[in-house]
mmCIF file of C-alpha atoms in Angstrom:
data_model
loop_
_atom_site.group_PDB
_atom_site.id
_atom_site.type_symbol
_atom_site.label_atom_id
_atom_site.label_comp_id
_atom_site.label_asym_id
_atom_site.label_seq_id
_atom_site.Cartn_x
_atom_site.Cartn_y
_atom_site.Cartn_z
ATOM 1 C CA UNK A 240 20.122 19.492 14.486
ATOM 2 C CA UNK A 241 16.755 18.500 15.933
ATOM 3 C CA UNK A 242 15.313 21.907 14.994
ATOM 4 C CA UNK A 243 16.579 21.509 11.448
ATOM 5 C CA UNK A 244 15.040 18.054 11.163
ATOM 6 C CA UNK A 245 11.714 19.362 12.495
ATOM 7 C CA UNK A 246 11.771 22.213 9.986
ATOM 8 C CA UNK A 247 12.503 19.843 7.119
ATOM 9 C CA UNK A 248 9.703 17.515 8.168
ATOM 10 C CA UNK A 249 7.173 20.358 8.361
ATOM 11 C CA UNK A 250 8.296 21.774 5.021
ATOM 12 C CA UNK A 251 8.075 18.401 3.319
ATOM 13 C CA UNK A 252 4.648 17.670 4.808
ATOM 14 C CA UNK A 253 3.364 21.049 3.655
ATOM 15 C CA UNK A 254 4.624 20.602 0.114
ATOM 16 C CA UNK A 255 3.261 17.071 -0.106
ATOM 17 C CA UNK A 256 -0.120 18.161 1.238
ATOM 18 C CA UNK A 257 -0.433 20.987 -1.262
ATOM 19 C CA UNK A 258 0.495 18.721 -4.145
ATOM 20 C CA UNK A 259 -1.907 15.974 -3.161
ATOM 21 C CA UNK A 260 -4.783 18.359 -2.474
ATOM 22 C CA UNK A 261 -4.413 20.052 -5.826
ATOM 23 C CA UNK A 262 -3.186 17.226 -8.005
ATOM 24 C CA UNK A 263 -6.510 16.652 -9.774
ATOM 25 C CA UNK A 264 -6.301 20.176 -11.204
ATOM 26 C CA UNK A 265 -2.534 20.235 -11.661
ATOM 27 C CA UNK A 266 -2.443 16.929 -13.519
ATOM 28 C CA UNK A 267 -4.807 18.353 -16.154
ATOM 29 C CA UNK A 268 -2.278 20.981 -17.245
ATOM 30 C CA UNK A 269 0.578 20.597 -19.725
ATOM 31 C CA UNK A 270 3.201 21.602 -17.158
ATOM 32 C CA UNK A 271 1.682 19.840 -14.165
ATOM 33 C CA UNK A 272 3.101 16.322 -14.624
ATOM 34 C CA UNK A 273 6.636 17.715 -14.938
ATOM 35 C CA UNK A 274 6.248 19.733 -11.735
ATOM 36 C CA UNK A 275 4.753 16.778 -9.887
ATOM 37 C CA UNK A 276 7.553 14.541 -11.092
ATOM 38 C CA UNK A 277 10.252 16.933 -9.865
ATOM 39 C CA UNK A 278 8.488 17.419 -6.538
ATOM 40 C CA UNK A 279 8.224 13.668 -6.088
ATOM 41 C CA UNK A 280 11.957 13.322 -6.636
ATOM 42 C CA UNK A 281 12.602 15.980 -3.979
ATOM 43 C CA UNK A 282 10.123 14.315 -1.635
ATOM 44 C CA UNK A 283 11.829 10.934 -1.969
ATOM 45 C CA UNK A 284 15.322 12.370 -1.457
ATOM 46 C CA UNK A 285 14.340 14.298 1.684
ATOM 47 C CA UNK A 286 12.383 11.331 3.051
ATOM 48 C CA UNK A 287 15.402 9.095 2.455
ATOM 49 C CA UNK A 288 17.448 11.429 4.651
ATOM 50 C CA UNK A 289 14.838 11.735 7.390
ATOM 51 C CA UNK A 290 13.355 8.234 7.269
ATOM 52 C CA UNK A 291 15.979 5.625 6.335
ATOM 53 C CA UNK A 292 14.853 2.088 5.528
ATOM 54 C CA UNK A 293 15.521 1.097 9.132
ATOM 55 C CA UNK A 294 13.115 3.673 10.605
ATOM 56 C CA UNK A 295 9.827 2.465 12.073
ATOM 57 C CA UNK A 296 6.364 3.978 12.065
ATOM 58 C CA UNK A 297 5.061 4.710 15.538
ATOM 59 C CA UNK A 298 3.195 1.848 17.161
ATOM 60 C CA UNK A 299 0.423 2.425 19.687
ATOM 61 C CA UNK A 300 -1.247 0.596 22.575
ATOM 62 C CA UNK A 301 -4.611 -1.157 22.612
ATOM 63 C CA UNK A 302 -6.026 1.804 24.524
ATOM 64 C CA UNK A 303 -5.287 4.012 21.500
ATOM 65 C CA UNK A 304 -7.313 1.945 19.006
ATOM 66 C CA UNK A 305 -10.011 4.004 17.283
ATOM 67 C CA UNK A 306 -13.579 2.930 18.109
ATOM 68 C CA UNK A 307 -14.348 2.886 14.370
ATOM 69 C CA UNK A 308 -11.855 2.314 11.574
ATOM 70 C CA UNK A 309 -13.403 4.311 8.745
ATOM 71 C CA UNK A 310 -13.346 2.463 5.398
ATOM 72 C CA UNK A 311 -12.410 4.517 2.386
ATOM 73 C CA UNK A 312 -12.518 4.144 -1.383
ATOM 74 C CA UNK A 313 -14.216 0.996 -2.621
ATOM 75 C CA UNK A 314 -16.180 -0.766 0.114
ATOM 76 C CA UNK A 315 -17.798 -3.544 -1.952
ATOM 77 C CA UNK A 316 -16.089 -4.701 -5.162
ATOM 78 C CA UNK A 317 -18.671 -5.544 -7.812
ATOM 79 C CA UNK A 318 -16.456 -7.725 -9.989
ATOM 80 C CA UNK A 319 -17.789 -11.265 -10.562
ATOM 81 C CA UNK A 320 -14.543 -12.842 -9.341
ATOM 82 C CA UNK A 321 -14.730 -11.041 -6.010
ATOM 83 C CA UNK A 322 -18.444 -11.614 -5.573
ATOM 84 C CA UNK A 323 -17.939 -15.360 -6.104
ATOM 85 C CA UNK A 324 -15.177 -15.482 -3.476
ATOM 86 C CA UNK A 325 -17.241 -13.498 -0.991
ATOM 87 C CA UNK A 326 -20.259 -15.783 -1.498
ATOM 88 C CA UNK A 327 -18.068 -18.689 -0.368
ATOM 89 C CA UNK A 328 -16.674 -16.689 2.588
ATOM 90 C CA UNK A 329 -13.310 -16.550 0.797
ATOM 91 C CA UNK A 330 -12.624 -20.251 1.342
ATOM 92 C CA UNK A 331 -11.402 -20.526 -2.270
ATOM 93 C CA UNK A 332 -9.263 -17.388 -2.121
ATOM 94 C CA UNK A 333 -5.648 -17.633 -3.209
ATOM 95 C CA UNK A 334 -3.159 -14.839 -3.705
ATOM 96 C CA UNK A 335 -1.234 -15.112 -6.956
ATOM 97 C CA UNK A 336 2.451 -14.168 -6.664
ATOM 98 C CA UNK A 337 4.458 -14.068 -9.878
ATOM 99 C CA UNK A 338 6.565 -11.910 -12.182
ATOM 100 C CA UNK A 339 10.304 -11.804 -11.585
ATOM 101 C CA UNK A 340 10.369 -14.620 -9.038
ATOM 102 C CA UNK A 341 11.966 -18.064 -8.934
ATOM 103 C CA UNK A 342 8.924 -19.942 -7.621
ATOM 104 C CA UNK A 343 5.533 -18.460 -8.599
ATOM 105 C CA UNK A 344 2.896 -19.325 -6.026
ATOM 106 C CA UNK A 345 -0.826 -19.377 -5.265
ATOM 107 C CA UNK A 346 -1.216 -18.800 -1.522
ATOM 108 C CA UNK A 347 -4.342 -19.236 0.592
ATOM 109 C CA UNK A 348 -4.833 -17.268 3.802
ATOM 110 C CA UNK A 349 -3.823 -20.399 5.720
ATOM 111 C CA UNK A 350 -0.656 -20.634 3.601
ATOM 112 C CA UNK A 351 0.141 -17.032 4.457
ATOM 113 C CA UNK A 352 -0.454 -17.650 8.148
ATOM 114 C CA UNK A 353 2.164 -20.397 8.061
ATOM 115 C CA UNK A 354 4.770 -17.839 7.025
ATOM 116 C CA UNK A 355 6.142 -15.133 9.322
ATOM 117 C CA UNK A 356 3.271 -13.115 10.827
ATOM 118 C CA UNK A 357 3.204 -9.898 12.813
ATOM 119 C CA UNK A 358 0.703 -7.903 14.866
ATOM 120 C CA UNK A 359 1.051 -4.125 15.047
ATOM 121 C CA UNK A 360 -1.069 -1.165 16.123
ATOM 122 C CA UNK A 361 -0.427 1.710 13.733
ATOM 123 C CA UNK A 362 -2.134 4.838 12.454
ATOM 124 C CA UNK A 363 -3.707 5.153 9.018
ATOM 125 C CA UNK A 364 -3.397 8.680 7.577
ATOM 126 C CA UNK A 365 -5.676 9.588 4.665
ATOM 127 C CA UNK A 366 -5.038 12.416 2.209
ATOM 128 C CA UNK A 367 -8.626 13.542 2.909
ATOM 129 C CA UNK A 368 -7.465 14.696 6.337
ATOM 130 C CA UNK A 369 -8.633 11.957 8.721
ATOM 131 C CA UNK A 370 -6.707 9.260 10.548
ATOM 132 C CA UNK A 371 -7.507 6.103 12.531
ATOM 133 C CA UNK A 372 -5.534 3.703 14.672
ATOM 134 C CA UNK A 373 -6.052 -0.007 14.164
ATOM 135 C CA UNK A 374 -4.587 -3.311 15.270
ATOM 136 C CA UNK A 375 -3.424 -5.263 12.245
ATOM 137 C CA UNK A 376 -2.377 -8.869 11.972
ATOM 138 C CA UNK A 377 -0.822 -10.169 8.800
ATOM 139 C CA UNK A 378 2.008 -11.879 7.015
ATOM 140 C CA UNK A 379 5.226 -9.920 6.765
ATOM 141 C CA UNK A 380 5.629 -9.240 3.054
ATOM 142 C CA UNK A 381 9.350 -9.987 3.171
ATOM 143 C CA UNK A 382 8.489 -13.581 4.163
ATOM 144 C CA UNK A 383 6.380 -13.942 1.019
ATOM 145 C CA UNK A 384 9.217 -12.553 -1.087
ATOM 146 C CA UNK A 385 11.617 -15.058 0.467
ATOM 147 C CA UNK A 386 9.103 -17.847 -0.153
ATOM 148 C CA UNK A 387 8.915 -17.162 -3.901
ATOM 149 C CA UNK A 388 12.520 -16.031 -4.417
ATOM 150 C CA UNK A 389 13.026 -12.553 -5.857
ATOM 151 C CA UNK A 390 14.881 -12.226 -9.142
ATOM 152 C CA UNK A 391 17.776 -9.719 -8.881
ATOM 153 C CA UNK A 392 16.223 -7.727 -11.748
ATOM 154 C CA UNK A 393 13.088 -6.947 -9.705
ATOM 155 C CA UNK A 394 12.875 -3.365 -8.432
ATOM 156 C CA UNK A 395 9.205 -3.011 -7.537
ATOM 157 C CA UNK A 396 6.318 -4.982 -6.056
ATOM 158 C CA UNK A 397 2.975 -4.325 -7.783
ATOM 159 C CA UNK A 398 -0.345 -5.087 -6.089
ATOM 160 C CA UNK A 399 -3.265 -5.886 -8.395
ATOM 161 C CA UNK A 400 -6.708 -5.692 -6.792
ATOM 162 C CA UNK A 401 -10.217 -7.066 -7.317
ATOM 163 C CA UNK A 402 -11.942 -3.667 -7.202
ATOM 164 C CA UNK A 403 -12.333 -1.602 -10.363
ATOM 165 C CA UNK A 404 -12.051 2.179 -10.293
ATOM 166 C CA UNK A 405 -13.312 2.546 -13.852
ATOM 167 C CA UNK A 406 -14.706 -0.036 -16.248
ATOM 168 C CA UNK A 407 -11.994 -2.640 -16.880
ATOM 169 C CA UNK A 408 -9.526 -0.623 -14.759
ATOM 170 C CA UNK A 409 -8.652 -2.561 -11.592
ATOM 171 C CA UNK A 410 -7.043 -0.667 -8.747
ATOM 172 C CA UNK A 411 -3.312 -1.210 -8.451
ATOM 173 C CA UNK A 412 -0.447 0.113 -6.366
ATOM 174 C CA UNK A 413 3.274 -0.486 -5.952
ATOM 175 C CA UNK A 414 6.237 -0.040 -3.661
ATOM 176 C CA UNK A 415 9.935 -0.633 -4.081
ATOM 177 C CA UNK A 416 11.765 -3.678 -2.784
ATOM 178 C CA UNK A 417 13.171 -1.804 0.229
ATOM 179 C CA UNK A 418 9.693 -0.785 1.431
ATOM 180 C CA UNK A 419 8.384 -4.284 0.687
ATOM 181 C CA UNK A 420 11.035 -5.753 2.985
ATOM 182 C CA UNK A 421 10.378 -3.303 5.812
ATOM 183 C CA UNK A 422 9.243 -5.220 8.941
ATOM 184 C CA UNK A 423 6.028 -3.155 9.197
ATOM 185 C CA UNK A 424 4.898 -3.893 5.642
ATOM 186 C CA UNK A 425 2.186 -6.524 5.978
ATOM 187 C CA UNK A 426 -0.333 -8.464 3.967
ATOM 188 C CA UNK A 427 -3.079 -7.998 6.557
ATOM 189 C CA UNK A 428 -5.860 -10.543 7.066
ATOM 190 C CA UNK A 429 -7.195 -9.299 10.433
ATOM 191 C CA UNK A 430 -8.217 -5.951 11.922
ATOM 192 C CA UNK A 431 -8.756 -5.478 15.664
ATOM 193 C CA UNK A 432 -8.603 -9.220 16.340
ATOM 194 C CA UNK A 433 -11.281 -10.102 13.785
ATOM 195 C CA UNK A 434 -11.067 -11.285 10.170
ATOM 196 C CA UNK A 435 -10.678 -8.304 7.896
ATOM 197 C CA UNK A 436 -14.144 -6.819 7.109
ATOM 198 C CA UNK A 437 -15.168 -6.448 3.471
ATOM 199 C CA UNK A 438 -15.285 -2.609 3.590
ATOM 200 C CA UNK A 439 -11.707 -2.615 4.898
ATOM 201 C CA UNK A 440 -10.350 -4.898 2.172
ATOM 202 C CA UNK A 441 -11.207 -8.549 2.901
ATOM 203 C CA UNK A 442 -9.773 -11.056 2.657
ATOM 204 C CA UNK A 443 -6.323 -9.479 2.272
ATOM 205 C CA UNK A 444 -4.940 -5.969 2.021
ATOM 206 C CA UNK A 445 -1.619 -4.185 2.077
ATOM 207 C CA UNK A 446 -0.527 -2.280 5.169
ATOM 208 C CA UNK A 447 2.504 -0.012 4.846
ATOM 209 C CA UNK A 448 3.222 1.645 8.155
ATOM 210 C CA UNK A 449 5.183 4.551 6.719
ATOM 211 C CA UNK A 450 3.038 5.755 3.811
ATOM 212 C CA UNK A 451 -0.314 7.465 3.235
ATOM 213 C CA UNK A 452 -3.643 5.707 2.890
ATOM 214 C CA UNK A 453 -3.920 5.559 -0.889
ATOM 215 C CA UNK A 454 -0.880 3.283 -0.945
ATOM 216 C CA UNK A 455 -2.673 0.708 1.245
ATOM 217 C CA UNK A 456 -4.194 -1.413 -1.530
ATOM 218 C CA UNK A 457 -7.281 -3.438 -0.566
ATOM 219 C CA UNK A 458 -8.817 -6.617 -2.014
ATOM 220 C CA UNK A 459 -5.490 -8.083 -3.145
ATOM 221 C CA UNK A 460 -5.721 -10.497 -6.069
ATOM 222 C CA UNK A 461 -2.151 -10.679 -7.311
ATOM 223 C CA UNK A 462 1.355 -9.561 -6.436
ATOM 224 C CA UNK A 463 3.748 -9.065 -9.335
ATOM 225 C CA UNK A 464 7.495 -8.445 -9.128
ATOM 226 C CA UNK A 465 8.679 -6.153 -11.939
ATOM 227 C CA UNK A 466 11.711 -4.202 -13.093
ATOM 228 C CA UNK A 467 9.653 -1.199 -14.293
ATOM 229 C CA UNK A 468 6.093 0.117 -14.622
ATOM 230 C CA UNK A 469 6.276 0.585 -18.393
ATOM 231 C CA UNK A 470 3.652 -2.057 -19.193
ATOM 232 C CA UNK A 471 1.362 -1.456 -16.200
ATOM 233 C CA UNK A 472 -1.448 1.101 -16.270
ATOM 234 C CA UNK A 473 -0.150 4.451 -17.477
ATOM 235 C CA UNK A 474 3.326 3.634 -16.225
ATOM 236 C CA UNK A 475 3.317 5.700 -13.018
ATOM 237 C CA UNK A 476 3.115 2.855 -10.507
ATOM 238 C CA UNK A 477 -0.462 3.123 -9.252
ATOM 239 C CA UNK A 478 -4.030 4.079 -10.118
ATOM 240 C CA UNK A 479 -3.898 7.430 -8.335
ATOM 241 C CA UNK A 480 -0.345 8.025 -9.495
ATOM 242 C CA UNK A 481 -1.653 7.719 -13.061
ATOM 243 C CA UNK A 482 -3.974 10.623 -12.162
ATOM 244 C CA UNK A 483 -1.089 12.771 -10.878
ATOM 245 C CA UNK A 484 -0.523 11.706 -7.268
ATOM 246 C CA UNK A 485 3.012 11.188 -5.989
ATOM 247 C CA UNK A 486 4.291 7.600 -6.191
ATOM 248 C CA UNK A 487 6.197 7.945 -2.904
ATOM 249 C CA UNK A 488 3.740 8.951 -0.156
ATOM 250 C CA UNK A 489 5.900 8.841 2.948
ATOM 251 C CA UNK A 490 4.694 10.251 6.260
#
C-alpha cells in the first residue's frame, strides 16, 4: 500500500509539474484549456485521496529556517492605496471581509491578533523550482470565518490584493471552504519573529501550508465569500488560473 501511495504521489507531482511549466504555451491553444481543466479534476481527485482535509503539511524546527526567505512576484505594490498605507507604517490598515457572510467586518492587524493565532514553521514551494522554510505567525483563517459568520451558500474564499499584475488588474486568489478552515491556513502578519516585510507581503498575506507558492496571495486588501467565480476575473478562481494554471495546487 505504501509503495502504491508513493507511486501515485510521484505520478501526480510529475503531471502537475509538466502542466505548470508549460501552461503559458498550452493555454494559448484552442484545446489547451480543456486539457488543463480535465487534468485539474484528476489532480484534485487524487489529492483528495492522498491528502484528506485532516492531513497536515510538515512542520520544521527553528534550526531548519532558511537564512533568506526569497520574495517572489510583486515586491513593492505601486497602487496609491497601498503606498498611502505603507507611508503610515500600515497603522490605518484594515482587512475588509464581506460577501456571503452574516457580519461583514473591517479588521485591523490588532483585531486579527485578538482572534485565534498560530505560529508554524513550514516550507514554501515555488513553481519556479525553489523552496524556503519560514516561521509564520498569523490569525487562523477559520477564526475569521467564525467571526463574520459564513453563509451556507458560500463555497469559496476569494482574496483580493493591493498589487496589480496588469493595469487595473489586481492580483487575486481563492481556496475552497475546506482549505480555508484547515488549521494551517493563516492570515500571516509576521515572518521569522518580525513584522512581515513589504517584499514578502506586508502587512498581511495568505499562508496555505498544503499548496504551491502562487496560491499564497500577498498584500491582502479584501476577503470575499462567494458561491462561484463567475463574476470574478475570468472566472477561473485566480490571476494565474485565468492564464491557464491549475486552481488546485496541492503539494
